[in-house]
mmCIF file of C-alpha atoms in Angstrom:
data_model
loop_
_atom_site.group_PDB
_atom_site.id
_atom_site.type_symbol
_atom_site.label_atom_id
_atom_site.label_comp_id
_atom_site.label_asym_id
_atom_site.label_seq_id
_atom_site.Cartn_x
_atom_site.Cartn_y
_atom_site.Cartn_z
ATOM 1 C CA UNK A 1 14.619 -56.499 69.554
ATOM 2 C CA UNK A 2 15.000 -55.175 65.929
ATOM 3 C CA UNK A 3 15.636 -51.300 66.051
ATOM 4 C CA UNK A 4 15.863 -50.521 62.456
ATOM 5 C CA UNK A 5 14.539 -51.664 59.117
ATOM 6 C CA UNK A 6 16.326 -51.726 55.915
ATOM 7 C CA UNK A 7 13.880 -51.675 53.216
ATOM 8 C CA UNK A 8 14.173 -52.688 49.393
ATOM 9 C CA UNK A 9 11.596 -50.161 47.448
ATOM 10 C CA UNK A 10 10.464 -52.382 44.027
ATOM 11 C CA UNK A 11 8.948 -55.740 45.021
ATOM 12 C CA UNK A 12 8.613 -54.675 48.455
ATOM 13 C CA UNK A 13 6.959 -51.526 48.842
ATOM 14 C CA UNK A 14 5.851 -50.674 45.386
ATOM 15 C CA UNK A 15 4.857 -52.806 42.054
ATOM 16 C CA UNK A 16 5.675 -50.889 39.056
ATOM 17 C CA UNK A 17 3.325 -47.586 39.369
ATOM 18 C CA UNK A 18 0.795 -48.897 42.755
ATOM 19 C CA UNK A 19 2.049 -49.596 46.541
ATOM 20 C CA UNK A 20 1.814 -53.573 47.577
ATOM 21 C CA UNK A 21 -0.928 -53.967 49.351
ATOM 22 C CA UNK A 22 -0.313 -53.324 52.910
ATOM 23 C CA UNK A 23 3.147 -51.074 51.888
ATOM 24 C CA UNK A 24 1.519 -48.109 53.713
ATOM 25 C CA UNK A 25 -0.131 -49.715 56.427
ATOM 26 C CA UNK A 26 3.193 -51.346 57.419
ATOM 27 C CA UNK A 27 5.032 -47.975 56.924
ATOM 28 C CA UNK A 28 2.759 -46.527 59.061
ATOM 29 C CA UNK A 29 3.152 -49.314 61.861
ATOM 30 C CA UNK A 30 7.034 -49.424 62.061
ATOM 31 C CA UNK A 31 6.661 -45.333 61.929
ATOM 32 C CA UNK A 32 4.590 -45.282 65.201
ATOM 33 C CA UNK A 33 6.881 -47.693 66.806
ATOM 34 C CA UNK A 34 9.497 -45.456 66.533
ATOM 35 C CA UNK A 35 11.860 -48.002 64.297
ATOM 36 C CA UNK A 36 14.629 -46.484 62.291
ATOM 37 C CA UNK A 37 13.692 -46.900 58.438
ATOM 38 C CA UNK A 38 16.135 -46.891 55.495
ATOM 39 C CA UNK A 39 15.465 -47.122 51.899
ATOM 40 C CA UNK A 40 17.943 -49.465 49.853
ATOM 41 C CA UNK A 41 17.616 -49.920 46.226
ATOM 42 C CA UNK A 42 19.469 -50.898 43.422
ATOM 43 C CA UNK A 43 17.176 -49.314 41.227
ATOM 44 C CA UNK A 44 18.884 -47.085 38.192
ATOM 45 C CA UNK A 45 15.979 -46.290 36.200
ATOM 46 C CA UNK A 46 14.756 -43.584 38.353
ATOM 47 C CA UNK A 47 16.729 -40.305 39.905
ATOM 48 C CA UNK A 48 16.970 -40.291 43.738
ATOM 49 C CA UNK A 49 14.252 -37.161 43.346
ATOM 50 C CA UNK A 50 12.403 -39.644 41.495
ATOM 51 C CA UNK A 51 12.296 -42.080 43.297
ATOM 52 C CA UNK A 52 11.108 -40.379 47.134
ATOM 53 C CA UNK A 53 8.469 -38.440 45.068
ATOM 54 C CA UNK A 54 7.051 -42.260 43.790
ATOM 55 C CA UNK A 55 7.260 -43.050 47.589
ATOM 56 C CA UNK A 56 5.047 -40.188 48.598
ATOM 57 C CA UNK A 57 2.680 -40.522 46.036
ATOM 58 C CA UNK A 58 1.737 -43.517 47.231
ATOM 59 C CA UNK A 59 1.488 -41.964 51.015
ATOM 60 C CA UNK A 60 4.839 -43.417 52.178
ATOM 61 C CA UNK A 61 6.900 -40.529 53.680
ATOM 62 C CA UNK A 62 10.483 -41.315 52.506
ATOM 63 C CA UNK A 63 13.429 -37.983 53.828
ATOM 64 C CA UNK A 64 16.050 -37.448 51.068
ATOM 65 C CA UNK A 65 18.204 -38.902 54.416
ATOM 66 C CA UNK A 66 16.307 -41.973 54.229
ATOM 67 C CA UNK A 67 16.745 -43.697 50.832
ATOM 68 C CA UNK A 68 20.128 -44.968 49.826
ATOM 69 C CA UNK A 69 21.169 -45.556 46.108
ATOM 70 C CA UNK A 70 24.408 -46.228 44.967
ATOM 71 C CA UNK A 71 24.750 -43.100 43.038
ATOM 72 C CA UNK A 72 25.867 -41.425 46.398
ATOM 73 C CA UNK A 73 28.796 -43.601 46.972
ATOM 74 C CA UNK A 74 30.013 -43.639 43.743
ATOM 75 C CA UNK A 75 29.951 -39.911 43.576
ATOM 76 C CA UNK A 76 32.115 -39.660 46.268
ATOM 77 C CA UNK A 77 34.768 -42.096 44.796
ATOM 78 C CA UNK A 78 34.728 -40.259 41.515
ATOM 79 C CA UNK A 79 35.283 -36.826 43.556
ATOM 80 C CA UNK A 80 37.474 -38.745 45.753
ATOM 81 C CA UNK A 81 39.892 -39.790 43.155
ATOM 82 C CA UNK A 82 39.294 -37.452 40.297
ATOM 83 C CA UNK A 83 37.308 -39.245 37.551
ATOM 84 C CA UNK A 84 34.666 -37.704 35.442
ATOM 85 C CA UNK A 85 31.834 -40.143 34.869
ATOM 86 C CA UNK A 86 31.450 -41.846 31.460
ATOM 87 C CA UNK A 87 27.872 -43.188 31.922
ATOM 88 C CA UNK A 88 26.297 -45.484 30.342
ATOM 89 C CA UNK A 89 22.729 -45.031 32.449
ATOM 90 C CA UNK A 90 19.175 -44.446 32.052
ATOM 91 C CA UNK A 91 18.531 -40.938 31.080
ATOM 92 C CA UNK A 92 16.322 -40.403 33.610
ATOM 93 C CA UNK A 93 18.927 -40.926 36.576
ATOM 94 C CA UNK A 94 21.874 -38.514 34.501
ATOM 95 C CA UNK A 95 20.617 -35.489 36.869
ATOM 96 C CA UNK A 96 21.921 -37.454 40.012
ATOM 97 C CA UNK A 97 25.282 -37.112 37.835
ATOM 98 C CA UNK A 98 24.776 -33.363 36.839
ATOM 99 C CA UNK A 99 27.620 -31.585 38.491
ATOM 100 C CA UNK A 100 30.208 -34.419 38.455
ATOM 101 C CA UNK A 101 33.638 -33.135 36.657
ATOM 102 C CA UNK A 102 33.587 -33.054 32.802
ATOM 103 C CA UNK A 103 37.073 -32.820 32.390
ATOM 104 C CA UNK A 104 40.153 -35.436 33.012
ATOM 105 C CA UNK A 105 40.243 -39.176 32.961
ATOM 106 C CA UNK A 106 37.014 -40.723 32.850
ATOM 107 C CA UNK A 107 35.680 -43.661 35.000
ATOM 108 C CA UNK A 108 32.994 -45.835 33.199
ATOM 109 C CA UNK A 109 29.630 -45.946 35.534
ATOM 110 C CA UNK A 110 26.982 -48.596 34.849
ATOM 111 C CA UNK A 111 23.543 -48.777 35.460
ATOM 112 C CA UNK A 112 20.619 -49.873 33.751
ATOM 113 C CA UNK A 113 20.460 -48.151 30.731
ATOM 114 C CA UNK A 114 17.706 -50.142 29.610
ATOM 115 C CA UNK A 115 17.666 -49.482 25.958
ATOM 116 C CA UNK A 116 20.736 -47.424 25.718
ATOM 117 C CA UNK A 117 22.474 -50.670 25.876
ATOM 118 C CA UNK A 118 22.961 -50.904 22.184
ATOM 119 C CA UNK A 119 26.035 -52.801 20.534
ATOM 120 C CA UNK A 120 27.943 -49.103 19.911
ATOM 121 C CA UNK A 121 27.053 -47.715 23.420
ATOM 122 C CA UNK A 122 29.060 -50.945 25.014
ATOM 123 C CA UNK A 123 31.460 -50.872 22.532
ATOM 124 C CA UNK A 124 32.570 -47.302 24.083
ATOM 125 C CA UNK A 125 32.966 -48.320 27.270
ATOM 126 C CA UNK A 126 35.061 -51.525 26.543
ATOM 127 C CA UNK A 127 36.981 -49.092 24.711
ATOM 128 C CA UNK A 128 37.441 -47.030 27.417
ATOM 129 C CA UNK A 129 38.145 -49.777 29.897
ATOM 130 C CA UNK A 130 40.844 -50.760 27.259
ATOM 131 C CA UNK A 131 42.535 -47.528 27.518
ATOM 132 C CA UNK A 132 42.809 -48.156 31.493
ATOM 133 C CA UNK A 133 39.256 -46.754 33.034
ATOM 134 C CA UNK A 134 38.192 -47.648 36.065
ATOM 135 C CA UNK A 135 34.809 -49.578 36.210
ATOM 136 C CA UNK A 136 32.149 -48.320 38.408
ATOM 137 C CA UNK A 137 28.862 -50.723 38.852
ATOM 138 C CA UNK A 138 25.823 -49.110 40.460
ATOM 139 C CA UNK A 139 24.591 -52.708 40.504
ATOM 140 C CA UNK A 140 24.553 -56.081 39.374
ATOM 141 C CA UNK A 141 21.195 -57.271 39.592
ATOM 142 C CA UNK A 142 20.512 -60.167 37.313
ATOM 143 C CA UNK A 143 16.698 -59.323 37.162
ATOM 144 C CA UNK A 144 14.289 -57.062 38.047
ATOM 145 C CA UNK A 145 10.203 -57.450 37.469
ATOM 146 C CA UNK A 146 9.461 -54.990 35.024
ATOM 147 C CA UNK A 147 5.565 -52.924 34.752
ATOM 148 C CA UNK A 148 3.899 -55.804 32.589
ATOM 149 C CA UNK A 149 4.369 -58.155 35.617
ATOM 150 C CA UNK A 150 7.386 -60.303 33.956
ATOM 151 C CA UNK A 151 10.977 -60.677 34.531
ATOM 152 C CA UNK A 152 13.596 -58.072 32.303
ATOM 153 C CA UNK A 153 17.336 -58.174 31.887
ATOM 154 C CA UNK A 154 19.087 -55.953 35.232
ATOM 155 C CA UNK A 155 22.651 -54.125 34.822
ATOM 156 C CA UNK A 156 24.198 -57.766 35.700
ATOM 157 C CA UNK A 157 24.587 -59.056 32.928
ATOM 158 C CA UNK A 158 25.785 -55.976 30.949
ATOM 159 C CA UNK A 159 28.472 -55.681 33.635
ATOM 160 C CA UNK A 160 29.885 -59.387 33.501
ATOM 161 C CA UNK A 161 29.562 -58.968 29.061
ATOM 162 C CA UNK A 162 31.829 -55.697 29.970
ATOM 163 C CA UNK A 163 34.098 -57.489 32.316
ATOM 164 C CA UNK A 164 34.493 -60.236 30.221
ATOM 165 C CA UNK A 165 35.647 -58.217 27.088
ATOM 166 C CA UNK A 166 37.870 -56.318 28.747
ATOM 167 C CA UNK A 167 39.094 -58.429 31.904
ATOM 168 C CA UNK A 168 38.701 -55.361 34.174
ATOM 169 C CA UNK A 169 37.124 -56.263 36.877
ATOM 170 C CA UNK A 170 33.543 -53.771 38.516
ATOM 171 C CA UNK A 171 33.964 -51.869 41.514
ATOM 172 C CA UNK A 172 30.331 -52.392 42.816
ATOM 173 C CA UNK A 173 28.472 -49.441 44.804
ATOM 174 C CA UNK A 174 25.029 -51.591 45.107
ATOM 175 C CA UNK A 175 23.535 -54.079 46.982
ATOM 176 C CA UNK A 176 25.179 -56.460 47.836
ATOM 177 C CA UNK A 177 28.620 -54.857 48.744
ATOM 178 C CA UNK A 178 29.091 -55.094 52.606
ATOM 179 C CA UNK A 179 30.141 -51.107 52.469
ATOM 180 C CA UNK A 180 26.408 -50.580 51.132
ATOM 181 C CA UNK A 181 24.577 -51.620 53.677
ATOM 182 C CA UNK A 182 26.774 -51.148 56.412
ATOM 183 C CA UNK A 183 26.718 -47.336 55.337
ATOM 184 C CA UNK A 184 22.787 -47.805 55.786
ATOM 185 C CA UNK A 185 23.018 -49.098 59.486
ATOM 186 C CA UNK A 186 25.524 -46.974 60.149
ATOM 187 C CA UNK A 187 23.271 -43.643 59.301
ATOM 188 C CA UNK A 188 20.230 -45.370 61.854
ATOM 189 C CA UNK A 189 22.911 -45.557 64.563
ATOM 190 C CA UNK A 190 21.807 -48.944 65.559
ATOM 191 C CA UNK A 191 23.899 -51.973 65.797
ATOM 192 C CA UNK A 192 23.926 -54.276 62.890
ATOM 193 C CA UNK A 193 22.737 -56.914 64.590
ATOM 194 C CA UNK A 194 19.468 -55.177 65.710
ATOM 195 C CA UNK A 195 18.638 -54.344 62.160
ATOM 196 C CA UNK A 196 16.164 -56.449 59.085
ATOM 197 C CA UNK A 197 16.492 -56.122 56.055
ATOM 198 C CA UNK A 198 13.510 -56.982 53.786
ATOM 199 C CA UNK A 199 13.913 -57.950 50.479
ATOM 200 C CA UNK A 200 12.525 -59.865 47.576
ATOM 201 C CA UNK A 201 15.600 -60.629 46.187
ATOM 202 C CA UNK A 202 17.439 -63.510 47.892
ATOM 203 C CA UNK A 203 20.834 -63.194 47.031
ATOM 204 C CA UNK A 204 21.043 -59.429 46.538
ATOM 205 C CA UNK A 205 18.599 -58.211 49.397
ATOM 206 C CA UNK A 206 18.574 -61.081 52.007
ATOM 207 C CA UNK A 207 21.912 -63.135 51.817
ATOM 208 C CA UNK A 208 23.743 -59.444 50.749
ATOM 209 C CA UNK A 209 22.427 -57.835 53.856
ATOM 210 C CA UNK A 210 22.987 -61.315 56.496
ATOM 211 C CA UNK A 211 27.140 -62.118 55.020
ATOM 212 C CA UNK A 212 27.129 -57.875 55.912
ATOM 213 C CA UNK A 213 26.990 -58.787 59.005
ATOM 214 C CA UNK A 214 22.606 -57.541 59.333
ATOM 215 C CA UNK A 215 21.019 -59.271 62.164
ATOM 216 C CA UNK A 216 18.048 -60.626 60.196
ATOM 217 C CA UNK A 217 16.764 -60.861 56.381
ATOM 218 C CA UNK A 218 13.482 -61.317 55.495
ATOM 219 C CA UNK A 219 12.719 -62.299 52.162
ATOM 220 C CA UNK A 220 9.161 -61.288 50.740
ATOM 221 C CA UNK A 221 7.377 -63.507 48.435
ATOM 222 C CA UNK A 222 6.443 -60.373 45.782
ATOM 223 C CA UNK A 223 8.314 -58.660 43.227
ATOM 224 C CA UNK A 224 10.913 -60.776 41.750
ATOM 225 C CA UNK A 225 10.996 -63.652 44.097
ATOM 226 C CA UNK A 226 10.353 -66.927 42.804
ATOM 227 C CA UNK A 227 9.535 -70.172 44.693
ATOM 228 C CA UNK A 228 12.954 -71.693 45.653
ATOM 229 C CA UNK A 229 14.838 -68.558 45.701
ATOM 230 C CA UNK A 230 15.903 -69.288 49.583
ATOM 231 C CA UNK A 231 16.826 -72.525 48.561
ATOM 232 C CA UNK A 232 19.195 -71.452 45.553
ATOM 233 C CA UNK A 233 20.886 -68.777 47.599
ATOM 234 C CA UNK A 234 21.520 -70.901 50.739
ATOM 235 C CA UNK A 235 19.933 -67.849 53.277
#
């Protein structure tokens, strides 16, 4: 019996700016049968406030409690260790990073920055990783399905062009790192093995969440999914 439910938001729930069809009727349905629900995305466009107000404009109740991102975790191991953030992420998601340290040595943090990832912006942080900065990757997506309905560029392959420059290797905080979506079950109080996650990202979402240790992915054929993609991944 599956007691909680790990969703991805983009793909899944939501299409650029409209719910899936079905997304709140579903929501609804694993609400009334009293399953735990968590929110897991490697999104980095979009500030966690951002992200549960999209939710609830499209009549999907999402608590700040709910929704993981990987900002949270890599907060903590900035505070933890005492790095102030160099980012190089979408403006939009800098308020998530608003009272982080200023001062001291700085950690490089990676998102999407979508089009702050110009030739000088990257330059700075292989720079800094030079000079002995620790690499932070909020994720490491390869693609995402951007708002005209066709596959962009994710963070992934900025991080590998950063790793390969400067041979320092990316602490991830995203899907799929084990410590992500453990953290997830772990908040729902259920036993991994009695929790889904559903995805439509098979090697990210689905085979992320099952080598975790997850009971059960379930890969959606929206968003980015392509036919094959359980195939390629081995899920």
């Amino acid at each position: 019996m599956i007691k909680g439910v790990l969703l991805d938001i983009s793909g899944v729930l939501c299409d650029g700016y409209a719910a899936m069809p079905g997304a709140v009727e579903s929501m609804s349905h694993l609400r009334a049968a009293e399953i735990s629900i968590r929110f897991l995305t490697n999104t980095t466009r979009q500030s966690k406030r951002q992200l549960i107000h999209q939710l609830q404009s499209f009549g999907i109740s999402a608590a700040p409690d709910e929704v993981f991102t990987p900002v949270a975790a890599a907060r903590a191991w900035l505070d933890k260790n005492g790095y102030a953030p160099h980012l190089l992420v979408h403006p939009d998601l800098e308020e998530d990073f608003a009272d982080c340290r200023t001062e001291g040595p700085v950690a490089i943090v990676l998102g999407d920055a979508a089009q702050r990832f110009t030739y000088d912006n990257m330059n700075v942080a292989f720079r800094e990783l030079q000079n002995g900065a620790p690499f932070l990757a909020l994720a490491r997506n390869r693609v995402f399905r951007d708002i005209d309905g066709h596959l962009s560029l994710d963070a992934g392959p900025f991080v590998e062009a950063l790793e390969y420059a400067s041979g320092t290797k990316a602490r991830l905080f995203g899907k799929p790192s084990p410590e992500f979506f453990l953290a997830a079950v772990a908040s729902t109080g259920c036993d991994p093995a009695d929790v889904a996650m559903v995805g439509d990202d098979a090697e990210n979402d689905v085979a992320g969440a099952l080598s975790a240790g997850v009971g059960k992915g379930i890969l959606v054929r929206t968003g980015k999914y392509r036919c094959g993609d359980e195939m390629s991944f081995c899920i």
